[in-house]
Amino acid sequence: GAGVSQSPSNKVTEKGKDVELRCDPISGHTALYWYRQSLGQGLEFLIYFQGNSAPDKSGLPSDRFSAERTGGSVSTLTIQRTQQEDSAVYLCASSWDRGAEAFFGQGTRLTVV
Amino acid sequence: GDSVTQMEGPVTLSEEAFLTINCTYTATGYPSLFWYVQYPGEGLQLLLKATKADDKGSNKGFEATYRKETTSFHLEKGSVQVSDSAVYFCALSESDYKLSFGAGTTVTVRA
């Protein structure tokens, strides 16, 4: 596609349920990032994938969070047993290589009630 | 580790005023530097970038110069418009790939 695509755009879930957020990066981009933007906060790095290398998971806030990237393309961020503090906009970005400018998707707004 | 510190907002200006948003960074090497912008209701998008010392990035009337001696990348625009109202993020990327962002500065331009 022409840009980074994220789905769903909005998700409301009950506390304790699991959610999956999807990201389709720009075709050919080897690097993929997940960030979280909480209300009134900056961008919090979550996880980074580069090609076939092991991902940098250093930003994941707890073991309830996990992410995978299949075939070097689509990525899924999974949050298990959601908590209210998980409510935020989850942003995905991709770039053609490390150090290159990143292109962001529109984000998924997650609300945990 | 790498980090970015940018001027806290919010910043409120009148149209045609001069805008400066300060950004300083900490890095072990020679990072690439970026300014991203998020307009109301839209996604983050790259505004400008600079990849080495003394480079000047420019776009849409905005400019920022990579200053290695002061580890800064301040964003400037000489005459702002209402349409420049947005959140601005300074960011860096080193050879270890990770994009590190500042906290963001909210700018509101009044007509």
mmCIF file of C-alpha atoms in Angstrom:
data_model
loop_
_atom_site.group_PDB
_atom_site.id
_atom_site.type_symbol
_atom_site.label_atom_id
_atom_site.label_comp_id
_atom_site.label_asym_id
_atom_site.label_seq_id
_atom_site.Cartn_x
_atom_site.Cartn_y
_atom_site.Cartn_z
ATOM 1 C CA GLY A 1 0.000 0.000 0.000
ATOM 2 C CA ALA A 2 0.915 3.644 -0.175
ATOM 3 C CA GLY A 3 1.364 4.063 3.547
ATOM 4 C CA VAL A 4 1.478 2.270 6.863
ATOM 5 C CA SER A 5 -1.909 0.770 7.617
ATOM 6 C CA GLN A 6 -3.141 -0.048 11.106
ATOM 7 C CA SER A 7 -6.264 -1.848 12.201
ATOM 8 C CA PRO A 8 -8.577 -1.448 13.893
ATOM 9 C CA SER A 9 -8.573 2.337 14.089
ATOM 10 C CA ASN A 10 -10.509 2.201 17.348
ATOM 11 C CA LYS A 11 -10.903 -0.579 19.872
ATOM 12 C CA VAL A 12 -12.917 -0.614 23.061
ATOM 13 C CA THR A 13 -12.354 -3.624 25.271
ATOM 14 C CA GLU A 14 -13.243 -4.754 28.741
ATOM 15 C CA LYS A 15 -10.612 -4.939 31.412
ATOM 16 C CA GLY A 16 -9.030 -8.375 31.497
ATOM 17 C CA LYS A 17 -9.643 -9.202 27.844
ATOM 18 C CA ASP A 18 -6.886 -9.749 25.290
ATOM 19 C CA VAL A 19 -6.522 -7.518 22.225
ATOM 20 C CA GLU A 20 -4.573 -7.746 18.982
ATOM 21 C CA LEU A 21 -3.484 -4.723 17.007
ATOM 22 C CA ARG A 22 -2.332 -5.083 13.426
ATOM 23 C CA CYS A 23 0.189 -3.137 11.360
ATOM 24 C CA ASP A 24 0.850 -3.389 7.629
ATOM 25 C CA PRO A 25 4.096 -1.541 6.885
ATOM 26 C CA ILE A 26 5.067 0.065 3.613
ATOM 27 C CA SER A 27 6.125 -2.603 1.142
ATOM 28 C CA GLY A 28 9.884 -3.096 1.139
ATOM 29 C CA HIS A 29 10.493 -1.431 4.490
ATOM 30 C CA THR A 30 12.715 -3.633 6.624
ATOM 31 C CA ALA A 31 12.312 -1.789 9.903
ATOM 32 C CA LEU A 32 9.079 -1.696 11.899
ATOM 33 C CA TYR A 33 8.392 0.116 15.164
ATOM 34 C CA TRP A 34 5.596 0.154 17.711
ATOM 35 C CA TYR A 35 5.100 3.209 19.905
ATOM 36 C CA ARG A 36 2.479 4.155 22.450
ATOM 37 C CA GLN A 37 1.072 7.639 22.929
ATOM 38 C CA SER A 38 -0.897 8.113 26.114
ATOM 39 C CA LEU A 39 -3.119 11.130 26.670
ATOM 40 C CA GLY A 40 -0.939 14.196 27.072
ATOM 41 C CA GLN A 41 2.234 12.135 26.861
ATOM 42 C CA GLY A 42 4.996 11.818 24.339
ATOM 43 C CA LEU A 43 5.861 8.799 22.290
ATOM 44 C CA GLU A 44 6.869 5.744 24.277
ATOM 45 C CA PHE A 45 8.955 3.200 22.380
ATOM 46 C CA LEU A 46 7.650 -0.339 22.701
ATOM 47 C CA ILE A 47 9.400 -2.665 20.262
ATOM 48 C CA TYR A 48 11.470 -2.611 17.082
ATOM 49 C CA PHE A 49 11.895 -5.192 14.312
ATOM 50 C CA GLN A 50 14.709 -5.052 11.755
ATOM 51 C CA GLY A 51 14.689 -7.634 9.003
ATOM 52 C CA ASN A 52 15.280 -11.112 10.383
ATOM 53 C CA SER A 53 17.165 -9.927 13.452
ATOM 54 C CA ALA A 54 15.899 -10.527 16.954
ATOM 55 C CA PRO A 55 13.546 -7.686 17.898
ATOM 56 C CA ASP A 56 14.418 -5.032 20.434
ATOM 57 C CA LYS A 57 11.736 -5.544 23.077
ATOM 58 C CA SER A 58 13.265 -3.233 25.638
ATOM 59 C CA GLY A 59 10.305 -0.850 25.632
ATOM 60 C CA LEU A 60 7.547 -3.344 26.365
ATOM 61 C CA PRO A 61 6.057 -2.246 29.712
ATOM 62 C CA SER A 62 5.179 -5.708 31.030
ATOM 63 C CA ASP A 63 5.031 -9.366 30.053
ATOM 64 C CA ARG A 64 1.387 -8.847 29.104
ATOM 65 C CA PHE A 65 2.675 -7.170 25.946
ATOM 66 C CA SER A 66 4.099 -9.114 23.027
ATOM 67 C CA ALA A 67 4.578 -8.576 19.324
ATOM 68 C CA GLU A 68 5.487 -10.592 16.298
ATOM 69 C CA ARG A 69 6.267 -9.876 12.717
ATOM 70 C CA THR A 70 5.459 -12.589 10.217
ATOM 71 C CA GLY A 71 7.437 -12.961 7.027
ATOM 72 C CA GLY A 72 9.209 -9.677 7.611
ATOM 73 C CA SER A 73 6.025 -7.771 6.839
ATOM 74 C CA VAL A 74 2.812 -7.612 8.876
ATOM 75 C CA SER A 75 3.145 -7.162 12.620
ATOM 76 C CA THR A 76 0.720 -7.879 15.441
ATOM 77 C CA LEU A 77 0.932 -6.325 18.890
ATOM 78 C CA THR A 78 -0.888 -8.381 21.509
ATOM 79 C CA ILE A 79 -1.896 -7.135 24.932
ATOM 80 C CA GLN A 80 -3.118 -9.807 27.314
ATOM 81 C CA ARG A 81 -5.382 -9.204 30.308
ATOM 82 C CA THR A 82 -5.780 -5.534 29.441
ATOM 83 C CA GLN A 83 -5.740 -2.935 32.190
ATOM 84 C CA GLN A 84 -7.150 0.584 32.176
ATOM 85 C CA GLU A 85 -3.652 2.045 32.073
ATOM 86 C CA ASP A 86 -3.179 0.354 28.702
ATOM 87 C CA SER A 87 -5.600 2.869 27.187
ATOM 88 C CA ALA A 88 -3.626 4.858 24.629
ATOM 89 C CA VAL A 89 -3.029 5.333 20.927
ATOM 90 C CA TYR A 90 -0.742 2.614 19.600
ATOM 91 C CA LEU A 91 1.331 3.784 16.660
ATOM 92 C CA CYS A 92 3.151 1.679 14.136
ATOM 93 C CA ALA A 93 5.897 3.007 11.891
ATOM 94 C CA SER A 94 8.168 1.566 9.237
ATOM 95 C CA SER A 95 11.359 2.659 7.519
ATOM 96 C CA TRP A 96 13.425 1.265 4.695
ATOM 97 C CA ASP A 97 16.407 0.656 6.911
ATOM 98 C CA ARG A 98 17.880 1.456 10.280
ATOM 99 C CA GLY A 99 18.445 5.159 10.803
ATOM 100 C CA ALA A 100 16.134 6.187 7.972
ATOM 101 C CA GLU A 101 13.069 8.354 8.454
ATOM 102 C CA ALA A 102 10.039 6.536 9.747
ATOM 103 C CA PHE A 103 6.555 6.669 8.251
ATOM 104 C CA PHE A 104 3.729 6.372 10.751
ATOM 105 C CA GLY A 105 0.305 4.851 10.543
ATOM 106 C CA GLN A 106 -2.807 6.599 11.843
ATOM 107 C CA GLY A 107 -2.702 4.556 15.007
ATOM 108 C CA THR A 108 -5.131 2.382 16.930
ATOM 109 C CA ARG A 109 -6.948 4.101 19.763
ATOM 110 C CA LEU A 110 -7.387 1.523 22.518
ATOM 111 C CA THR A 111 -9.830 2.174 25.319
ATOM 112 C CA VAL A 112 -10.024 -0.275 28.209
ATOM 113 C CA VAL A 113 -13.230 0.021 30.215
ATOM 114 C CA GLY B 1 21.473 5.986 26.274
ATOM 115 C CA ASP B 2 20.221 8.319 23.591
ATOM 116 C CA SER B 3 17.710 10.942 24.611
ATOM 117 C CA VAL B 4 16.007 14.059 23.358
ATOM 118 C CA THR B 5 14.898 17.020 25.436
ATOM 119 C CA GLN B 6 12.605 19.571 23.916
ATOM 120 C CA MET B 7 10.952 22.731 25.088
ATOM 121 C CA GLU B 8 7.810 22.125 27.064
ATOM 122 C CA GLY B 9 4.616 23.671 25.875
ATOM 123 C CA PRO B 10 2.048 24.615 25.280
ATOM 124 C CA VAL B 11 3.114 27.501 23.101
ATOM 125 C CA THR B 12 0.517 30.017 21.961
ATOM 126 C CA LEU B 13 1.348 32.555 19.269
ATOM 127 C CA SER B 14 -0.372 35.066 17.043
ATOM 128 C CA GLU B 15 -0.303 34.680 13.279
ATOM 129 C CA GLU B 16 2.912 35.954 11.656
ATOM 130 C CA ALA B 17 4.850 35.615 14.897
ATOM 131 C CA PHE B 18 8.276 33.961 15.049
ATOM 132 C CA LEU B 19 8.373 30.413 16.396
ATOM 133 C CA THR B 20 11.282 28.629 18.037
ATOM 134 C CA ILE B 21 11.096 25.227 19.668
ATOM 135 C CA ASN B 22 14.283 24.201 21.406
ATOM 136 C CA CYS B 23 15.609 20.671 21.131
ATOM 137 C CA THR B 24 18.807 19.232 22.572
ATOM 138 C CA TYR B 25 20.016 15.683 22.427
ATOM 139 C CA THR B 26 22.329 13.203 24.075
ATOM 140 C CA ALA B 27 23.947 10.548 21.918
ATOM 141 C CA THR B 28 27.098 8.486 21.929
ATOM 142 C CA GLY B 29 27.803 8.885 18.235
ATOM 143 C CA TYR B 30 26.565 10.941 15.336
ATOM 144 C CA PRO B 31 22.827 10.601 15.083
ATOM 145 C CA SER B 32 20.422 11.677 12.406
ATOM 146 C CA LEU B 33 18.011 14.297 13.713
ATOM 147 C CA PHE B 34 14.368 14.782 12.833
ATOM 148 C CA TRP B 35 11.372 16.964 13.489
ATOM 149 C CA TYR B 36 8.003 15.248 13.232
ATOM 150 C CA VAL B 37 4.652 17.018 13.301
ATOM 151 C CA GLN B 38 1.204 15.804 14.284
ATOM 152 C CA TYR B 39 -1.637 17.994 13.052
ATOM 153 C CA PRO B 40 -4.997 17.727 14.835
ATOM 154 C CA GLY B 41 -6.713 14.478 13.929
ATOM 155 C CA GLU B 42 -3.836 13.297 11.756
ATOM 156 C CA GLY B 43 -0.941 10.889 12.072
ATOM 157 C CA LEU B 44 2.674 11.747 12.721
ATOM 158 C CA GLN B 45 4.588 12.888 9.699
ATOM 159 C CA LEU B 46 8.151 13.881 9.048
ATOM 160 C CA LEU B 47 8.641 17.639 8.827
ATOM 161 C CA LEU B 48 12.377 17.838 8.214
ATOM 162 C CA LYS B 49 15.634 16.093 8.974
ATOM 163 C CA ALA B 50 19.406 16.513 9.047
ATOM 164 C CA THR B 51 21.915 13.702 8.942
ATOM 165 C CA LYS B 52 25.209 15.365 9.813
ATOM 166 C CA ALA B 53 26.671 18.329 11.619
ATOM 167 C CA ASP B 54 25.914 21.762 10.146
ATOM 168 C CA ASP B 55 23.221 20.349 7.861
ATOM 169 C CA LYS B 56 20.087 22.452 7.680
ATOM 170 C CA GLY B 57 16.763 20.744 7.219
ATOM 171 C CA SER B 58 13.899 22.800 5.819
ATOM 172 C CA ASN B 59 10.291 22.295 4.806
ATOM 173 C CA LYS B 60 7.080 24.362 4.734
ATOM 174 C CA GLY B 61 8.975 27.431 5.945
ATOM 175 C CA PHE B 62 10.418 25.595 8.943
ATOM 176 C CA GLU B 63 14.165 25.227 9.424
ATOM 177 C CA ALA B 64 16.457 23.450 11.855
ATOM 178 C CA THR B 65 20.257 23.292 11.881
ATOM 179 C CA TYR B 66 22.215 20.344 13.275
ATOM 180 C CA ARG B 67 24.610 21.895 15.814
ATOM 181 C CA LYS B 68 27.087 19.328 17.063
ATOM 182 C CA GLU B 69 28.912 21.760 19.327
ATOM 183 C CA THR B 70 25.751 22.542 21.273
ATOM 184 C CA THR B 71 24.038 19.173 20.598
ATOM 185 C CA SER B 72 20.983 21.041 19.432
ATOM 186 C CA PHE B 73 18.440 20.971 16.619
ATOM 187 C CA HIS B 74 16.122 23.912 17.291
ATOM 188 C CA LEU B 75 13.075 24.332 15.059
ATOM 189 C CA GLU B 76 12.284 27.811 13.713
ATOM 190 C CA LYS B 77 9.728 29.476 11.500
ATOM 191 C CA GLY B 78 9.739 33.155 10.739
ATOM 192 C CA SER B 79 6.010 33.735 10.299
ATOM 193 C CA VAL B 80 3.548 31.160 11.572
ATOM 194 C CA GLN B 81 0.041 30.556 10.309
ATOM 195 C CA VAL B 82 -3.041 29.135 11.976
ATOM 196 C CA SER B 83 -2.463 25.964 9.952
ATOM 197 C CA ASP B 84 0.840 25.425 11.799
ATOM 198 C CA SER B 85 -1.064 24.591 14.970
ATOM 199 C CA ALA B 86 0.105 21.088 15.835
ATOM 200 C CA VAL B 87 2.251 19.003 18.148
ATOM 201 C CA TYR B 88 5.934 19.002 17.193
ATOM 202 C CA PHE B 89 8.320 16.197 18.143
ATOM 203 C CA CYS B 90 12.088 16.258 17.981
ATOM 204 C CA ALA B 91 13.696 12.858 17.403
ATOM 205 C CA LEU B 92 17.023 11.191 16.798
ATOM 206 C CA SER B 93 18.244 7.956 15.337
ATOM 207 C CA GLU B 94 21.700 6.519 15.821
ATOM 208 C CA SER B 95 23.433 3.641 14.165
ATOM 209 C CA ASP B 96 21.633 1.367 16.585
ATOM 210 C CA TYR B 97 18.443 2.194 14.688
ATOM 211 C CA LYS B 98 16.013 3.130 17.421
ATOM 212 C CA LEU B 99 14.113 6.378 16.985
ATOM 213 C CA SER B 100 14.036 8.308 20.259
ATOM 214 C CA PHE B 101 11.480 11.092 20.597
ATOM 215 C CA GLY B 102 11.140 14.129 22.782
ATOM 216 C CA ALA B 103 7.962 14.693 24.767
ATOM 217 C CA GLY B 104 6.388 16.900 22.114
ATOM 218 C CA THR B 105 5.503 20.597 22.089
ATOM 219 C CA THR B 106 1.956 21.732 21.442
ATOM 220 C CA VAL B 107 1.795 24.898 19.355
ATOM 221 C CA THR B 108 -1.383 26.917 18.925
ATOM 222 C CA VAL B 109 -1.478 29.817 16.490
ATOM 223 C CA ARG B 110 -4.286 32.343 16.909
ATOM 224 C CA ALA B 111 -5.678 34.361 14.025
#
